[in-house]
PDB file of C-alpha atoms in Angstrom:
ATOM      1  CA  UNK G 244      33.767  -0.569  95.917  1.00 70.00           C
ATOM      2  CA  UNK G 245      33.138   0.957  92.591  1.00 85.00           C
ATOM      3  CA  UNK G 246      33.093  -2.207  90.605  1.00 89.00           C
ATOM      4  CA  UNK G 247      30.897  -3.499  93.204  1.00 88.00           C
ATOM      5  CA  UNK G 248      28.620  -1.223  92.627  1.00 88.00           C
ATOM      6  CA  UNK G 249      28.346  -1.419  88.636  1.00 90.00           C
ATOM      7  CA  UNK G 250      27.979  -5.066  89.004  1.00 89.00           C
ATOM      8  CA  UNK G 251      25.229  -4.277  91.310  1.00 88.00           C
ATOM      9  CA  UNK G 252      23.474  -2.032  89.058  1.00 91.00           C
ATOM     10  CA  UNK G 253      24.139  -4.349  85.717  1.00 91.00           C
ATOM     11  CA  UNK G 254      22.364  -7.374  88.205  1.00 89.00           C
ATOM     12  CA  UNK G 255      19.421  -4.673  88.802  1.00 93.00           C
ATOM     13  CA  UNK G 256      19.423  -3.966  85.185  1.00 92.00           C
ATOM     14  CA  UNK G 257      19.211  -7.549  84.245  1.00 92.00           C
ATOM     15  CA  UNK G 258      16.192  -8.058  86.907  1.00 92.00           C
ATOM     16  CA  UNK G 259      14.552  -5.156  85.650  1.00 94.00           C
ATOM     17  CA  UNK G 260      14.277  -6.843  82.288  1.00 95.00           C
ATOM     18  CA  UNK G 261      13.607 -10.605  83.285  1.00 94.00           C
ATOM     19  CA  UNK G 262      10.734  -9.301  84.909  1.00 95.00           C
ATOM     20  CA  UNK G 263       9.533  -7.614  82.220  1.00 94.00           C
ATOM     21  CA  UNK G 264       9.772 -10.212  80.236  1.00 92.00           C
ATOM     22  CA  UNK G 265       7.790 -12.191  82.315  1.00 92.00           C
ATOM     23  CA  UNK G 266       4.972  -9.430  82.716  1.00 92.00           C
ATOM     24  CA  UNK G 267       4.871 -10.137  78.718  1.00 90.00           C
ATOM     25  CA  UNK G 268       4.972 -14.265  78.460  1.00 90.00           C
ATOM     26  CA  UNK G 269       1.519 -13.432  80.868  1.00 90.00           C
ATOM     27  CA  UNK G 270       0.179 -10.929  78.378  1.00 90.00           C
ATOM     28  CA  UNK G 271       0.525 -13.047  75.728  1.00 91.00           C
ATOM     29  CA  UNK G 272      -2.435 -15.415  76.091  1.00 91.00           C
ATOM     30  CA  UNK G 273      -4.290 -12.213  76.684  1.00 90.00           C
ATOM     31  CA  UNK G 274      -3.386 -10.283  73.670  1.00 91.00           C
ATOM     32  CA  UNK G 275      -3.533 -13.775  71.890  1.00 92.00           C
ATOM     33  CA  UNK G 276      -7.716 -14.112  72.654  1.00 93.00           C
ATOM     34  CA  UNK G 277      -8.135 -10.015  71.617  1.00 93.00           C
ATOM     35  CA  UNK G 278      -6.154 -10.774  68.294  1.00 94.00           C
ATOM     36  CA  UNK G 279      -8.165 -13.843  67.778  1.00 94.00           C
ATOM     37  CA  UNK G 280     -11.639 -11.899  68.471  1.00 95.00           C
ATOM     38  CA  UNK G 281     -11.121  -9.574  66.507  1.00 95.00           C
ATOM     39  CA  UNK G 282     -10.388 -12.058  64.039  1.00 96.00           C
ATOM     40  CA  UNK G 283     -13.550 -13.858  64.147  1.00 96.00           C
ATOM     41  CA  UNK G 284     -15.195 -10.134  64.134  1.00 96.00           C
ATOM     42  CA  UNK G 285     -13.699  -9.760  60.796  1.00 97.00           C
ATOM     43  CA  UNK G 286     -14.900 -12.959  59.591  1.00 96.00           C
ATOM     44  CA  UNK G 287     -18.362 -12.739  60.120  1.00 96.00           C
ATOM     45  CA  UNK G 288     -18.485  -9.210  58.966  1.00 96.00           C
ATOM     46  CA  UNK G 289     -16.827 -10.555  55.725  1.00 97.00           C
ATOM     47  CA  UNK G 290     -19.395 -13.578  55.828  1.00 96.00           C
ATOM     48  CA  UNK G 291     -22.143 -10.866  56.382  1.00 97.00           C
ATOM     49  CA  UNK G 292     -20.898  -8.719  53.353  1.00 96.00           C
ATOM     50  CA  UNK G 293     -20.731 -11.709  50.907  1.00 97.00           C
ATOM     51  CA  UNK G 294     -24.418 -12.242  51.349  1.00 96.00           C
ATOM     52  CA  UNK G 295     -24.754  -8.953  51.279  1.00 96.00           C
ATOM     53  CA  UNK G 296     -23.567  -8.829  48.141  1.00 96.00           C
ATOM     54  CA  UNK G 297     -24.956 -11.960  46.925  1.00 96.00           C
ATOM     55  CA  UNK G 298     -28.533 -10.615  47.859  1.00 94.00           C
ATOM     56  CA  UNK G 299     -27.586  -7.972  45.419  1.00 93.00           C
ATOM     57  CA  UNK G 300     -26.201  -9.588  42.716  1.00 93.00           C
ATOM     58  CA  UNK G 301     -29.943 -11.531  42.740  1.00 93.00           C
ATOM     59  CA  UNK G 302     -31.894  -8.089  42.538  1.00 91.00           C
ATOM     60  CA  UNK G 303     -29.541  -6.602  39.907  1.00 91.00           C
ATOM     61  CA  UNK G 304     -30.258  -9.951  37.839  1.00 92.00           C
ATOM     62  CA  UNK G 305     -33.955  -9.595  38.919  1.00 92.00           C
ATOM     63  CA  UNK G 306     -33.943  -5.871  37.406  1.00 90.00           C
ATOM     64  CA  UNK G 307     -31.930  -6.829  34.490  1.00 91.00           C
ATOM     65  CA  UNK G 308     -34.723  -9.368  33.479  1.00 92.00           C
ATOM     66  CA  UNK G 309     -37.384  -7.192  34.241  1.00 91.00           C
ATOM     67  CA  UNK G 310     -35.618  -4.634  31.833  1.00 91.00           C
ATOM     68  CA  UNK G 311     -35.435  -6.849  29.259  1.00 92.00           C
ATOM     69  CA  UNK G 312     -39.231  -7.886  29.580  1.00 92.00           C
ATOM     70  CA  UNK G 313     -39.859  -4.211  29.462  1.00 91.00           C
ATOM     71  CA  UNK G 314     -38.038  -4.020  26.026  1.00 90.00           C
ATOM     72  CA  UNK G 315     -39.543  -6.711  24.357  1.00 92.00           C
ATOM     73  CA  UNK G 316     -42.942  -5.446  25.189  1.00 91.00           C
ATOM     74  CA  UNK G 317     -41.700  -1.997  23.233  1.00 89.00           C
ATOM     75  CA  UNK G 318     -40.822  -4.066  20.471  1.00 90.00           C
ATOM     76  CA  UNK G 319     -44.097  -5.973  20.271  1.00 88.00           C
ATOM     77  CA  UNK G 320     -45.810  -2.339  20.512  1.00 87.00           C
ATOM     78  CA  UNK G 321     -43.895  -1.094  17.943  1.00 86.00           C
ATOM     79  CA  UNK G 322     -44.698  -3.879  15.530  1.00 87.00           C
ATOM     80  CA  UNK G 323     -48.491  -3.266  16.433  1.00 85.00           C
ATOM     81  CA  UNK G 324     -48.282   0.631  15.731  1.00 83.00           C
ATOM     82  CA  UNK G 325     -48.095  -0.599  12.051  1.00 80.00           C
ATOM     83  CA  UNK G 326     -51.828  -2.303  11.823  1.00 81.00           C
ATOM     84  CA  UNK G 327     -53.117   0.905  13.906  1.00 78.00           C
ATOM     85  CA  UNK G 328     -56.061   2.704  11.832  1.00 80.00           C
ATOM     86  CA  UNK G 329     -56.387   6.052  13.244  1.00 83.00           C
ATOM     87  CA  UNK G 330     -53.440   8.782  14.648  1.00 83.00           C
ATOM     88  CA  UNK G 331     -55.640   8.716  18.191  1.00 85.00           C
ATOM     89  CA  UNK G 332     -54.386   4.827  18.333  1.00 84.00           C
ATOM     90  CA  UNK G 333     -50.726   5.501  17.434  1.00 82.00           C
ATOM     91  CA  UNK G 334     -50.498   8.455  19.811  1.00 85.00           C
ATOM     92  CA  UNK G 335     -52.148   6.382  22.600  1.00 87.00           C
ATOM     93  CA  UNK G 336     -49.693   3.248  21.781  1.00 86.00           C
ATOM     94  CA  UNK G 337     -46.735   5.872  21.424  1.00 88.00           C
ATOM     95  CA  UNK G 338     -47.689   7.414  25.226  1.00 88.00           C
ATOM     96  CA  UNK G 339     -47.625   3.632  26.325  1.00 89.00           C
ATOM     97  CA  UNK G 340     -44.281   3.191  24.878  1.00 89.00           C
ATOM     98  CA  UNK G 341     -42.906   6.331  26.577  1.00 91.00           C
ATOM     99  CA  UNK G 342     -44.696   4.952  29.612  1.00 90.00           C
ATOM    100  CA  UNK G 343     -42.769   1.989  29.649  1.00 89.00           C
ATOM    101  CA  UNK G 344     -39.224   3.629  28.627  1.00 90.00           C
ATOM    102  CA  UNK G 345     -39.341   6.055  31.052  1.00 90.00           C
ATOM    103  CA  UNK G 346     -40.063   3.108  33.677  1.00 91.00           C
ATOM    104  CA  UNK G 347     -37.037   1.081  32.219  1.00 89.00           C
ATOM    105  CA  UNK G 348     -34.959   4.210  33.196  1.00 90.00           C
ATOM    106  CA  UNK G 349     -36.034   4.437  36.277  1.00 88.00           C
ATOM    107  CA  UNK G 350     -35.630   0.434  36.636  1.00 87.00           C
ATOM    108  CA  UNK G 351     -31.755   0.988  35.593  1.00 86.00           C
ATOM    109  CA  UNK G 352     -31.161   3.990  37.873  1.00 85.00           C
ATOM    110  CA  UNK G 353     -31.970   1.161  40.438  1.00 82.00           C
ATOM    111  CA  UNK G 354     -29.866  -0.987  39.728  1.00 76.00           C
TER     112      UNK G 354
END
C-alpha cells in the first residue's frame, strides 16, 4: 500500500508540472507580443532621439557659423580702428566690439 501510494504522489507530481508547463506554452505568445512592443517602443524612441539629435547637431553648426561671422566682423572693426581720426570714434568702435564679443559669449553658452 505504501508504494502505491508514492507512485501515486510521483504521478500527481508529474501532473502538477505538465500542466504547468502547458499554462506556459499559452503564455508564451502573450509574453512574446509584450516583449515585441516594447521593442518597437524602444525603437521609435531611439528613432525620435536621433532626430533629436540631428536637429541639434544643425543648430550647433548654425551657432558655430554665426560665431564665426561674429569674429570676422571684430576683425574688420579692428582693422578700421586704425583710419579712425578722433578717440570719440575709437571708443565708439571699441563699445561695438565689446558689443559683439559679449554676444559671441552668449552665442557659445548656447550652444
Amino acid at each position: 500500500m505504501n508504494r502505491t501510494l508514492e507512485k501515486l504522489l510521483a504521478l500527481q507530481d508529474l501532473d502538477v508540472k505538465i500542466r504547468q508547463a502547458e499554462r506556459e506554452m499559452r503564455d508564451i505568445p502573450a509574453r512574446k507580443e509584450a516583449q515585441a512592443s516594447a521593442l518597437n517602443a524602444h525603437k521609435a524612441a531611439v528613432e525620435q532621439a536621433q532626430v533629436q539629435l540631428k536637429e541639434h547637431l544643425a543648430s550647433i553648426a548654425n551657432l558655430e557659423t554665426e560665431v564665426a561671422a561674429r569674429k570676422e566682423n571684430i576683425g574688420k572693426l579692428r582693422v578700421q580702428q586704425y583710419d579712425l581720426k578722433t578717440n570719440e570714434e575709437f571708443r565708439t568702435m571699441e563699445s561695438e566690439i565689446r558689443a559683439i564679443e559679449k554676444n559671441i559669449h552668449e552665442i557659445e553658452e548656447r550652444e
